[in-house]
């Protein structure tokens, strides 16, 4: 095979450098710097020579091999120790050194330009491989920012759905509670100083709106909270929230009527006033005999009517209001307000009376004192003294009330009722309070009875001059009557 390869001439390849390398290699062998090694270890690099070092020909190799006493046929390699560098380089297997033809080719291939191209190509491949791996890593492991963006997107979608649902609910709550109830009117009264929350609760309670919260939101969104006006209103149940809000902003234009109950009046007086307003007798009696659930009626027996509870005042009521509406929406709440503000129930208890008993005694004080408001505490004191002393109350007003119940049209000049009326209504014969109140007490009578004057009087009378005279004994009382009550008491 070697004969077929054309040996290069000196003109083709300059071998002067190789000759010098061979000489130097031989010198190293002679100096003993060549050691035996395995073929796979290679030949160590000699200082000043390239790793691309190749021998000139096979003869040179044989010469080196014989000089160093190394058998090339045993696949051993010559190892040249580097004298300059302290670290070892990879060994070169000299048994596989190329021929002249391949050496020429190696010289061309190992030129600087080719090495650079190879290194660049390899570097480019390494970088591309690295980028591919990094890309795969990025695909497999997404950045936390992607998860944050995804979560925000989901939250936005959820919030949008919630908002859409809330808006749909809000719109539905603005619709009428009864679209077909065009003829049904509900009367309400908005007190001065009422806020939008209080008004909303009232409208919801009366069935005019579906949601108090939605009404407040509508008022807030339209900025009309300070435009709502107090007053009495008649509102159709078919009206929606915008229409109701507009009506409340425009002011009260309700059809109302006025009714007055007087302090000291009875349920008979109240019935006559209601009949005059056009209410039916059956409706009035049903309302007067109904059992009502309110703290105002604490202690009241279930078999009694509402005598004593038609609080004296002037009330404005709606034209379509029932008797029960008038009582429950105006009369009873007003009396309860007086009782609670003056802590009357606790004060009556301190006097040994229940709330109902306190109202009964107050009704007697109201009837006996009349318009003499300043005398009410002293008159109440007289009755307390009699009750504590187990004496009869001796109030002719109690006997007269019962006589009027039995015969409303009786002859007032006939005094026989003072003896014909029996117990428990005849206060001249029977001890204790009457079965029911005998009139509706006003605030002054209620407070005076809860806070009576402390004294030793057991008698009193109103003289012809309109003044009240008190006495500690029957004899003193008779003397007052003869002197101060000649006309009124019949002492002429």
Tab-separated table of C-alpha atoms in Angstrom:
chain	number	residue	atom	x	y	z
A	1	UNK	CA	0.000	0.000	0.000
A	2	UNK	CA	2.872	2.394	0.758
A	3	UNK	CA	4.142	2.167	-2.801
A	4	UNK	CA	0.880	3.512	-4.140
A	5	UNK	CA	1.127	6.712	-2.176
A	6	UNK	CA	3.065	9.426	-3.869
A	7	UNK	CA	5.659	10.734	-1.527
A	8	UNK	CA	5.687	14.462	-1.342
A	9	UNK	CA	8.751	16.280	-2.488
A	10	UNK	CA	10.469	19.064	-0.691
A	11	UNK	CA	8.882	21.460	-3.112
A	12	UNK	CA	5.475	20.299	-2.035
A	13	UNK	CA	6.097	20.241	1.741
A	14	UNK	CA	8.842	21.912	3.685
A	15	UNK	CA	10.146	19.261	6.135
A	16	UNK	CA	12.924	21.255	7.644
A	17	UNK	CA	10.864	21.809	10.763
A	18	UNK	CA	10.178	18.122	11.079
A	19	UNK	CA	13.872	17.279	10.768
A	20	UNK	CA	14.653	19.591	13.610
A	21	UNK	CA	11.919	18.035	15.689
A	22	UNK	CA	13.280	14.579	15.001
A	23	UNK	CA	16.752	15.576	16.050
A	24	UNK	CA	15.476	17.068	19.220
A	25	UNK	CA	13.380	13.977	19.910
A	26	UNK	CA	16.448	11.776	19.464
A	27	UNK	CA	18.347	13.943	21.866
A	28	UNK	CA	15.587	13.485	24.398
A	29	UNK	CA	15.793	9.725	23.978
A	30	UNK	CA	19.492	9.789	24.546
A	31	UNK	CA	19.082	11.928	27.592
A	32	UNK	CA	16.657	9.344	29.063
A	33	UNK	CA	13.649	11.533	29.090
A	34	UNK	CA	11.559	9.046	27.106
A	35	UNK	CA	9.602	6.575	29.163
A	36	UNK	CA	7.573	3.572	28.241
A	37	UNK	CA	3.773	3.890	28.134
A	38	UNK	CA	0.729	2.304	26.662
A	39	UNK	CA	-0.404	3.219	23.199
A	40	UNK	CA	-3.656	4.685	24.422
A	41	UNK	CA	-1.789	7.081	26.697
A	42	UNK	CA	-0.266	8.864	23.689
A	43	UNK	CA	2.959	10.798	23.491
A	44	UNK	CA	3.464	13.668	25.879
A	45	UNK	CA	3.872	17.092	24.371
A	46	UNK	CA	7.435	18.390	24.120
A	47	UNK	CA	7.949	22.009	25.057
A	48	UNK	CA	7.810	24.207	21.969
A	49	UNK	CA	6.041	21.686	19.759
A	50	UNK	CA	2.448	21.424	18.655
A	51	UNK	CA	0.119	18.583	19.505
A	52	UNK	CA	-0.102	18.150	15.744
A	53	UNK	CA	3.504	16.871	15.664
A	54	UNK	CA	4.010	13.992	13.202
A	55	UNK	CA	7.216	12.142	12.273
A	56	UNK	CA	8.689	12.469	8.807
A	57	UNK	CA	8.483	8.846	7.805
A	58	UNK	CA	8.370	5.343	9.075
A	59	UNK	CA	12.135	5.107	9.009
A	60	UNK	CA	12.434	7.898	11.486
A	61	UNK	CA	9.981	6.151	13.651
A	62	UNK	CA	12.002	2.931	13.482
A	63	UNK	CA	15.117	4.808	14.380
A	64	UNK	CA	13.524	6.371	17.392
A	65	UNK	CA	12.094	3.077	18.380
A	66	UNK	CA	15.424	1.238	18.199
A	67	UNK	CA	17.325	3.972	19.990
A	68	UNK	CA	14.939	3.930	22.916
A	69	UNK	CA	14.756	0.104	22.897
A	70	UNK	CA	10.971	0.245	22.630
A	71	UNK	CA	9.067	-2.379	20.630
A	72	UNK	CA	6.528	-0.705	18.406
A	73	UNK	CA	4.930	-4.037	17.542
A	74	UNK	CA	3.669	-4.404	21.103
A	75	UNK	CA	1.291	-1.405	20.748
A	76	UNK	CA	3.367	0.606	23.200
A	77	UNK	CA	3.901	4.314	22.781
A	78	UNK	CA	6.777	6.602	23.383
A	79	UNK	CA	6.100	9.122	26.086
A	80	UNK	CA	8.066	12.283	26.118
A	81	UNK	CA	8.106	14.066	29.426
A	82	UNK	CA	7.758	17.768	29.187
A	83	UNK	CA	10.702	19.404	30.857
A	84	UNK	CA	9.357	22.936	30.918
A	85	UNK	CA	5.776	22.460	32.125
A	86	UNK	CA	5.073	20.792	35.468
A	87	UNK	CA	1.679	19.393	34.494
A	88	UNK	CA	1.303	16.434	32.192
A	89	UNK	CA	-0.364	16.616	28.764
A	90	UNK	CA	-2.241	13.840	26.999
A	91	UNK	CA	0.090	11.225	25.499
A	92	UNK	CA	0.370	10.713	21.717
A	93	UNK	CA	0.197	7.211	20.267
A	94	UNK	CA	3.229	7.200	17.962
A	95	UNK	CA	2.354	3.773	16.597
A	96	UNK	CA	-0.361	5.366	14.547
A	97	UNK	CA	1.594	8.317	13.189
A	98	UNK	CA	0.430	9.292	9.658
A	99	UNK	CA	2.336	8.856	6.416
A	100	UNK	CA	3.693	11.670	4.325
A	101	UNK	CA	0.491	11.958	2.298
A	102	UNK	CA	-1.731	12.108	5.308
A	103	UNK	CA	0.808	14.356	6.993
A	104	UNK	CA	0.513	16.835	4.175
A	105	UNK	CA	-3.209	16.702	4.542
A	106	UNK	CA	-2.869	17.195	8.313
A	107	UNK	CA	-0.734	20.228	7.762
A	108	UNK	CA	-3.429	21.766	5.617
A	109	UNK	CA	-6.213	20.817	7.966
A	110	UNK	CA	-4.380	22.101	11.023
A	111	UNK	CA	-3.848	25.529	9.627
A	112	UNK	CA	-5.045	28.394	11.874
A	113	UNK	CA	-7.965	29.281	9.640
A	114	UNK	CA	-9.364	25.761	9.565
A	115	UNK	CA	-8.980	25.386	13.304
A	116	UNK	CA	-10.872	28.606	13.860
A	117	UNK	CA	-13.663	27.456	11.579
A	118	UNK	CA	-13.902	24.147	13.390
A	119	UNK	CA	-13.877	25.829	16.805
A	120	UNK	CA	-16.524	28.343	15.714
A	121	UNK	CA	-18.695	25.608	14.301
A	122	UNK	CA	-18.376	23.529	17.425
A	123	UNK	CA	-18.992	26.586	19.648
A	124	UNK	CA	-22.056	27.478	17.610
A	125	UNK	CA	-23.384	23.953	17.971
A	126	UNK	CA	-22.787	24.073	21.730
A	127	UNK	CA	-24.573	27.400	22.021
A	128	UNK	CA	-27.497	26.209	19.915
A	129	UNK	CA	-27.784	23.068	21.996
A	130	UNK	CA	-27.693	25.144	25.182
A	131	UNK	CA	-30.374	27.506	23.880
A	132	UNK	CA	-32.557	24.574	22.863
A	133	UNK	CA	-32.225	23.097	26.344
A	134	UNK	CA	-32.996	26.480	27.933
A	135	UNK	CA	-36.016	26.860	25.669
A	136	UNK	CA	-37.282	23.451	26.639
A	137	UNK	CA	-36.684	24.368	30.271
A	138	UNK	CA	-38.683	27.552	29.852
A	139	UNK	CA	-41.508	25.625	28.217
A	140	UNK	CA	-41.507	23.098	31.010
A	141	UNK	CA	-41.107	25.676	33.810
A	142	UNK	CA	-43.161	28.826	33.171
A	143	UNK	CA	-42.324	32.028	35.012
A	144	UNK	CA	-44.397	32.872	38.190
A	145	UNK	CA	-45.522	35.985	36.367
A	146	UNK	CA	-47.609	33.814	34.042
A	147	UNK	CA	-49.449	32.308	37.007
A	148	UNK	CA	-50.053	35.761	38.541
A	149	UNK	CA	-51.483	37.047	35.272
A	150	UNK	CA	-53.681	33.968	34.952
A	151	UNK	CA	-55.005	34.336	38.519
A	152	UNK	CA	-55.708	38.039	37.994
A	153	UNK	CA	-57.587	37.192	34.824
A	154	UNK	CA	-59.711	34.612	36.625
A	155	UNK	CA	-60.441	37.058	39.447
A	156	UNK	CA	-61.507	39.724	36.968
A	157	UNK	CA	-63.887	37.291	35.311
A	158	UNK	CA	-65.342	36.272	38.697
A	159	UNK	CA	-65.728	39.904	39.758
A	160	UNK	CA	-67.426	40.706	36.473
A	161	UNK	CA	-69.896	37.865	37.018
A	162	UNK	CA	-70.553	38.970	40.589
A	163	UNK	CA	-71.101	42.559	39.475
A	164	UNK	CA	-73.456	41.460	36.722
A	165	UNK	CA	-75.452	39.352	39.174
A	166	UNK	CA	-75.571	42.130	41.762
A	167	UNK	CA	-76.717	44.650	39.176
A	168	UNK	CA	-79.458	42.314	37.953
A	169	UNK	CA	-80.626	41.805	41.559
A	170	UNK	CA	-80.536	45.551	42.221
A	171	UNK	CA	-82.668	46.302	39.152
A	172	UNK	CA	-85.201	43.660	40.164
A	173	UNK	CA	-85.485	45.155	43.666
A	174	UNK	CA	-86.485	48.533	42.220
A	175	UNK	CA	-89.608	47.084	40.623
A	176	UNK	CA	-93.078	47.400	42.247
A	177	UNK	CA	-94.042	44.981	44.999
A	178	UNK	CA	-97.476	44.573	43.426
A	179	UNK	CA	-97.614	45.814	39.811
A	180	UNK	CA	-101.332	45.017	39.495
A	181	UNK	CA	-102.375	46.777	42.741
A	182	UNK	CA	-103.083	50.127	41.085
A	183	UNK	CA	-106.064	50.912	43.296
A	184	UNK	CA	-104.437	49.860	46.577
A	185	UNK	CA	-103.171	52.850	48.562
A	186	UNK	CA	-100.903	52.649	51.593
A	187	UNK	CA	-100.635	55.591	53.954
A	188	UNK	CA	-97.358	56.320	55.717
A	189	UNK	CA	-96.075	59.140	57.871
A	190	UNK	CA	-92.443	60.236	57.686
A	191	UNK	CA	-91.450	62.062	60.826
A	192	UNK	CA	-89.233	65.108	60.779
A	193	UNK	CA	-85.556	64.207	61.002
A	194	UNK	CA	-85.994	60.712	59.591
A	195	UNK	CA	-82.990	59.494	57.601
A	196	UNK	CA	-83.012	57.421	54.420
A	197	UNK	CA	-82.360	54.205	56.393
A	198	UNK	CA	-85.369	54.827	58.666
A	199	UNK	CA	-87.565	55.719	55.683
A	200	UNK	CA	-86.419	52.602	53.828
A	201	UNK	CA	-87.296	50.399	56.801
A	202	UNK	CA	-90.757	51.999	57.024
A	203	UNK	CA	-91.425	51.471	53.305
A	204	UNK	CA	-90.295	47.844	53.560
A	205	UNK	CA	-92.477	47.250	56.625
A	206	UNK	CA	-95.520	48.637	54.783
A	207	UNK	CA	-94.832	46.415	51.770
A	208	UNK	CA	-94.120	49.291	49.382
A	209	UNK	CA	-90.587	48.223	48.448
A	210	UNK	CA	-88.855	44.862	48.114
A	211	UNK	CA	-85.545	45.750	49.711
A	212	UNK	CA	-84.631	48.508	52.152
A	213	UNK	CA	-80.979	48.119	51.107
A	214	UNK	CA	-81.765	48.582	47.409
A	215	UNK	CA	-83.832	51.681	48.241
A	216	UNK	CA	-80.914	53.198	50.179
A	217	UNK	CA	-78.547	52.420	47.293
A	218	UNK	CA	-80.931	54.141	44.849
A	219	UNK	CA	-81.145	57.199	47.110
A	220	UNK	CA	-77.346	57.319	47.401
A	221	UNK	CA	-76.646	56.826	43.681
A	222	UNK	CA	-79.104	59.587	42.798
A	223	UNK	CA	-77.899	61.866	45.609
A	224	UNK	CA	-81.401	62.689	46.857
A	225	UNK	CA	-81.067	61.701	50.499
A	226	UNK	CA	-81.362	65.309	51.672
A	227	UNK	CA	-84.391	65.925	49.428
A	228	UNK	CA	-86.732	63.442	51.129
A	229	UNK	CA	-89.443	65.372	52.973
A	230	UNK	CA	-91.385	64.588	56.124
A	231	UNK	CA	-95.149	64.358	56.037
A	232	UNK	CA	-98.128	62.069	55.485
A	233	UNK	CA	-98.156	60.219	52.156
A	234	UNK	CA	-100.535	57.969	50.278
A	235	UNK	CA	-98.488	55.670	48.036
A	236	UNK	CA	-99.772	53.144	45.518
A	237	UNK	CA	-98.464	49.612	45.919
A	238	UNK	CA	-97.981	49.489	42.144
A	239	UNK	CA	-95.329	52.239	42.307
A	240	UNK	CA	-91.683	51.334	41.790
A	241	UNK	CA	-88.772	52.749	43.782
A	242	UNK	CA	-88.037	55.693	41.435
A	243	UNK	CA	-91.699	56.759	41.572
A	244	UNK	CA	-91.841	56.444	45.363
A	245	UNK	CA	-88.589	58.391	45.770
A	246	UNK	CA	-89.917	61.160	43.522
A	247	UNK	CA	-93.128	61.361	45.551
A	248	UNK	CA	-91.165	61.658	48.783
A	249	UNK	CA	-88.990	64.395	47.276
A	250	UNK	CA	-92.017	66.324	45.976
A	251	UNK	CA	-93.561	66.435	49.452
A	252	UNK	CA	-96.722	65.138	51.091
A	253	UNK	CA	-99.878	65.499	49.073
A	254	UNK	CA	-101.953	62.892	50.869
A	255	UNK	CA	-105.652	63.103	51.483
A	256	UNK	CA	-105.916	63.338	55.250
A	257	UNK	CA	-108.543	64.031	57.846
A	258	UNK	CA	-108.280	65.204	61.406
A	259	UNK	CA	-109.728	63.604	64.534
A	260	UNK	CA	-109.518	64.773	68.157
A	261	UNK	CA	-109.808	62.722	71.313
A	262	UNK	CA	-109.962	64.721	74.560
A	263	UNK	CA	-108.195	63.911	77.841
A	264	UNK	CA	-110.859	62.645	80.238
A	265	UNK	CA	-112.923	61.282	77.334
A	266	UNK	CA	-114.336	57.771	77.288
A	267	UNK	CA	-114.622	55.119	74.591
A	268	UNK	CA	-118.212	56.240	74.185
A	269	UNK	CA	-116.998	59.752	73.347
A	270	UNK	CA	-114.416	58.304	70.954
A	271	UNK	CA	-117.039	56.146	69.263
A	272	UNK	CA	-119.284	59.155	68.624
A	273	UNK	CA	-116.399	61.049	67.037
A	274	UNK	CA	-115.536	58.138	64.774
A	275	UNK	CA	-119.150	57.710	63.749
A	276	UNK	CA	-119.175	61.397	62.771
A	277	UNK	CA	-116.210	60.744	60.444
A	278	UNK	CA	-118.155	58.059	58.606
A	279	UNK	CA	-116.886	54.881	60.234
A	280	UNK	CA	-119.367	52.058	60.815
A	281	UNK	CA	-120.467	51.035	64.300
A	282	UNK	CA	-119.504	47.399	63.762
A	283	UNK	CA	-115.981	48.370	62.706
A	284	UNK	CA	-115.604	50.654	65.734
A	285	UNK	CA	-116.815	48.036	68.219
A	286	UNK	CA	-114.527	45.376	66.706
A	287	UNK	CA	-111.500	47.656	67.001
A	288	UNK	CA	-112.377	48.703	70.585
A	289	UNK	CA	-112.753	45.107	71.778
A	290	UNK	CA	-109.713	43.648	70.047
A	291	UNK	CA	-106.733	42.390	72.030
A	292	UNK	CA	-103.588	44.294	71.034
A	293	UNK	CA	-99.997	43.212	71.531
A	294	UNK	CA	-98.053	46.149	72.947
A	295	UNK	CA	-96.131	46.947	76.162
A	296	UNK	CA	-98.761	49.630	76.691
A	297	UNK	CA	-101.253	46.905	77.667
A	298	UNK	CA	-99.124	45.212	80.319
A	299	UNK	CA	-101.375	43.900	83.089
A	300	UNK	CA	-104.618	44.538	81.201
A	301	UNK	CA	-107.169	41.673	81.539
A	302	UNK	CA	-108.139	39.996	78.289
A	303	UNK	CA	-111.867	40.422	78.935
A	304	UNK	CA	-111.749	44.232	78.982
A	305	UNK	CA	-112.031	46.811	76.249
A	306	UNK	CA	-109.595	49.651	75.530
A	307	UNK	CA	-111.127	52.144	77.921
A	308	UNK	CA	-108.390	54.449	79.226
A	309	UNK	CA	-106.125	53.909	76.176
A	310	UNK	CA	-107.582	56.326	73.612
A	311	UNK	CA	-105.001	58.955	74.403
A	312	UNK	CA	-106.276	62.490	74.222
A	313	UNK	CA	-104.797	64.458	71.318
A	314	UNK	CA	-105.541	65.677	67.802
A	315	UNK	CA	-104.477	63.263	65.074
A	316	UNK	CA	-104.230	63.530	61.302
A	317	UNK	CA	-105.118	60.280	59.595
A	318	UNK	CA	-105.375	59.105	56.007
A	319	UNK	CA	-108.707	59.190	54.292
A	320	UNK	CA	-108.541	55.441	53.681
A	321	UNK	CA	-107.332	54.549	57.190
A	322	UNK	CA	-109.398	52.075	59.229
A	323	UNK	CA	-110.322	52.491	62.880
A	324	UNK	CA	-107.703	49.920	63.763
A	325	UNK	CA	-105.115	51.867	61.703
A	326	UNK	CA	-105.944	55.036	63.632
A	327	UNK	CA	-105.492	53.274	66.946
A	328	UNK	CA	-102.364	51.290	66.128
A	329	UNK	CA	-100.555	53.901	64.036
A	330	UNK	CA	-101.300	57.075	65.987
A	331	UNK	CA	-103.208	56.770	69.277
A	332	UNK	CA	-101.507	53.833	70.991
A	333	UNK	CA	-97.954	54.784	69.903
A	334	UNK	CA	-98.451	58.288	71.296
A	335	UNK	CA	-99.591	57.050	74.675
A	336	UNK	CA	-96.797	54.475	74.830
A	337	UNK	CA	-94.305	57.219	74.097
A	338	UNK	CA	-95.575	59.197	77.127
A	339	UNK	CA	-95.433	56.110	79.362
A	340	UNK	CA	-91.893	55.187	78.342
A	341	UNK	CA	-90.440	58.694	78.340
A	342	UNK	CA	-91.693	59.305	81.889
A	343	UNK	CA	-90.808	55.814	83.158
A	344	UNK	CA	-94.368	55.485	84.423
A	345	UNK	CA	-94.475	51.713	84.765
A	346	UNK	CA	-91.545	51.689	87.230
A	347	UNK	CA	-92.972	54.654	89.159
A	348	UNK	CA	-96.395	53.026	89.459
A	349	UNK	CA	-94.681	49.899	90.726
A	350	UNK	CA	-93.000	51.974	93.419
A	351	UNK	CA	-96.510	52.998	94.546
A	352	UNK	CA	-97.661	49.386	94.660
A	353	UNK	CA	-99.552	49.469	91.351
A	354	UNK	CA	-99.221	47.747	87.985
A	355	UNK	CA	-99.198	49.788	84.803
A	356	UNK	CA	-102.854	48.985	84.208
A	357	UNK	CA	-103.795	49.911	87.798
A	358	UNK	CA	-101.806	53.121	87.474
A	359	UNK	CA	-103.773	54.025	84.342
A	360	UNK	CA	-107.053	53.306	86.184
A	361	UNK	CA	-106.141	55.585	89.097
A	362	UNK	CA	-104.867	58.238	86.665
A	363	UNK	CA	-108.215	58.171	84.872
A	364	UNK	CA	-109.957	58.920	88.192
A	365	UNK	CA	-107.551	61.793	88.939
A	366	UNK	CA	-108.168	63.120	85.421
A	367	UNK	CA	-111.968	63.124	85.936
A	368	UNK	CA	-111.899	64.604	89.440
A	369	UNK	CA	-109.349	67.362	88.743
A	370	UNK	CA	-110.603	68.370	85.302
A	371	UNK	CA	-108.633	71.353	84.120
A	372	UNK	CA	-107.013	71.945	87.519
A	373	UNK	CA	-103.669	70.492	86.473
A	374	UNK	CA	-101.729	71.877	89.431
A	375	UNK	CA	-104.027	70.077	91.881
A	376	UNK	CA	-103.545	66.655	90.311
A	377	UNK	CA	-100.562	65.516	92.490
A	378	UNK	CA	-102.412	66.431	95.703
A	379	UNK	CA	-105.630	64.736	94.538
A	380	UNK	CA	-103.649	61.616	93.669
A	381	UNK	CA	-102.144	61.800	97.169
A	382	UNK	CA	-105.629	61.734	98.692
A	383	UNK	CA	-106.540	58.518	96.843
A	384	UNK	CA	-103.241	56.834	97.805
A	385	UNK	CA	-103.905	57.698	101.465
A	386	UNK	CA	-107.365	56.132	101.256
A	387	UNK	CA	-106.048	52.978	99.547
A	388	UNK	CA	-103.323	52.558	102.162
A	389	UNK	CA	-105.876	53.108	104.958
A	390	UNK	CA	-108.297	50.556	103.439
A	391	UNK	CA	-110.921	53.247	102.891
A	392	UNK	CA	-113.276	53.537	99.961
A	393	UNK	CA	-112.162	55.978	97.288
A	394	UNK	CA	-115.470	57.886	97.540
A	395	UNK	CA	-115.216	59.186	93.974
A	396	UNK	CA	-118.599	60.044	92.474
A	397	UNK	CA	-116.899	60.120	89.050
A	398	UNK	CA	-116.573	56.319	89.205
A	399	UNK	CA	-120.276	55.868	89.988
A	400	UNK	CA	-121.291	58.332	87.274
A	401	UNK	CA	-119.167	56.468	84.657
A	402	UNK	CA	-121.022	53.252	85.378
A	403	UNK	CA	-124.383	55.023	85.241
A	404	UNK	CA	-123.513	56.418	81.817
A	405	UNK	CA	-122.616	52.958	80.551
A	406	UNK	CA	-125.952	51.594	81.662
A	407	UNK	CA	-127.953	54.546	80.369
A	408	UNK	CA	-126.077	56.991	78.152
A	409	UNK	CA	-129.178	59.196	77.889
A	410	UNK	CA	-129.974	59.346	81.608
A	411	UNK	CA	-131.168	62.472	83.410
A	412	UNK	CA	-128.042	64.046	84.831
A	413	UNK	CA	-129.990	65.869	87.500
A	414	UNK	CA	-131.220	62.591	88.994
A	415	UNK	CA	-128.708	61.671	91.724
A	416	UNK	CA	-130.323	58.369	92.548
A	417	UNK	CA	-127.533	56.575	90.691
A	418	UNK	CA	-125.306	57.260	93.688
A	419	UNK	CA	-127.240	54.628	95.593
A	420	UNK	CA	-128.546	52.374	92.838
A	421	UNK	CA	-125.147	51.515	91.324
A	422	UNK	CA	-123.739	48.447	93.033
A	423	UNK	CA	-120.212	47.132	93.637
A	424	UNK	CA	-117.622	47.016	92.363
A	425	UNK	CA	-118.515	50.349	90.752
A	426	UNK	CA	-120.012	52.165	93.697
A	427	UNK	CA	-116.905	53.762	95.194
A	428	UNK	CA	-118.910	55.023	98.183
A	429	UNK	CA	-119.501	51.452	99.279
A	430	UNK	CA	-116.698	49.372	97.718
A	431	UNK	CA	-112.998	49.526	98.465
A	432	UNK	CA	-110.292	49.480	95.865
A	433	UNK	CA	-110.030	50.545	92.246
A	434	UNK	CA	-112.820	50.087	89.688
A	435	UNK	CA	-112.662	47.180	87.210
A	436	UNK	CA	-111.477	49.438	84.355
A	437	UNK	CA	-110.324	53.005	83.824
A	438	UNK	CA	-113.185	55.505	83.697
A	439	UNK	CA	-111.610	57.865	81.127
A	440	UNK	CA	-108.486	58.449	79.112
A	441	UNK	CA	-105.894	60.175	81.319
A	442	UNK	CA	-103.719	62.887	79.867
A	443	UNK	CA	-100.002	63.228	80.449
A	444	UNK	CA	-100.431	65.500	83.488
A	445	UNK	CA	-102.744	63.040	85.236
A	446	UNK	CA	-100.454	60.097	84.460
A	447	UNK	CA	-97.351	61.843	85.779
A	448	UNK	CA	-99.175	63.215	88.857
A	449	UNK	CA	-100.425	59.732	89.758
A	450	UNK	CA	-96.949	58.268	89.296
A	451	UNK	CA	-95.470	61.063	91.433
A	452	UNK	CA	-98.184	61.945	93.994
A	453	UNK	CA	-97.901	64.683	96.614
A	454	UNK	CA	-97.197	63.489	100.144
A	455	UNK	CA	-99.680	64.819	102.762
A	456	UNK	CA	-102.234	63.709	105.373
A	457	UNK	CA	-105.411	64.654	103.506
A	458	UNK	CA	-108.218	62.145	103.007
A	459	UNK	CA	-110.802	64.526	101.491
A	460	UNK	CA	-110.997	67.203	98.842
A	461	UNK	CA	-113.633	69.185	96.957
A	462	UNK	CA	-113.799	71.845	94.304
A	463	UNK	CA	-115.471	74.990	95.582
A	464	UNK	CA	-117.710	77.411	93.777
A	465	UNK	CA	-114.655	79.576	93.143
A	466	UNK	CA	-112.948	76.753	91.186
A	467	UNK	CA	-110.396	76.055	93.851
A	468	UNK	CA	-109.683	72.715	95.542
A	469	UNK	CA	-110.073	72.428	99.305
A	470	UNK	CA	-108.510	69.568	101.284
A	471	UNK	CA	-109.363	68.087	104.684
A	472	UNK	CA	-107.945	65.452	107.017
A	473	UNK	CA	-111.306	64.441	108.511
A	474	UNK	CA	-114.951	64.133	107.558
A	475	UNK	CA	-115.903	67.038	109.835
A	476	UNK	CA	-113.325	69.310	108.255
A	477	UNK	CA	-114.522	68.243	104.826
A	478	UNK	CA	-118.167	69.047	105.671
A	479	UNK	CA	-117.075	72.466	106.900
A	480	UNK	CA	-115.265	73.155	103.616
A	481	UNK	CA	-118.370	72.158	101.676
A	482	UNK	CA	-120.632	74.498	103.663
A	483	UNK	CA	-118.242	77.383	103.262
A	484	UNK	CA	-116.864	76.965	99.745
A	485	UNK	CA	-119.327	74.722	97.866
A	486	UNK	CA	-122.787	76.108	98.469
A	487	UNK	CA	-123.885	75.923	94.845
A	488	UNK	CA	-121.922	73.002	93.531
A	489	UNK	CA	-122.418	70.879	96.629
A	490	UNK	CA	-126.043	71.934	97.375
A	491	UNK	CA	-125.341	73.702	100.653
A	492	UNK	CA	-127.559	76.773	100.265
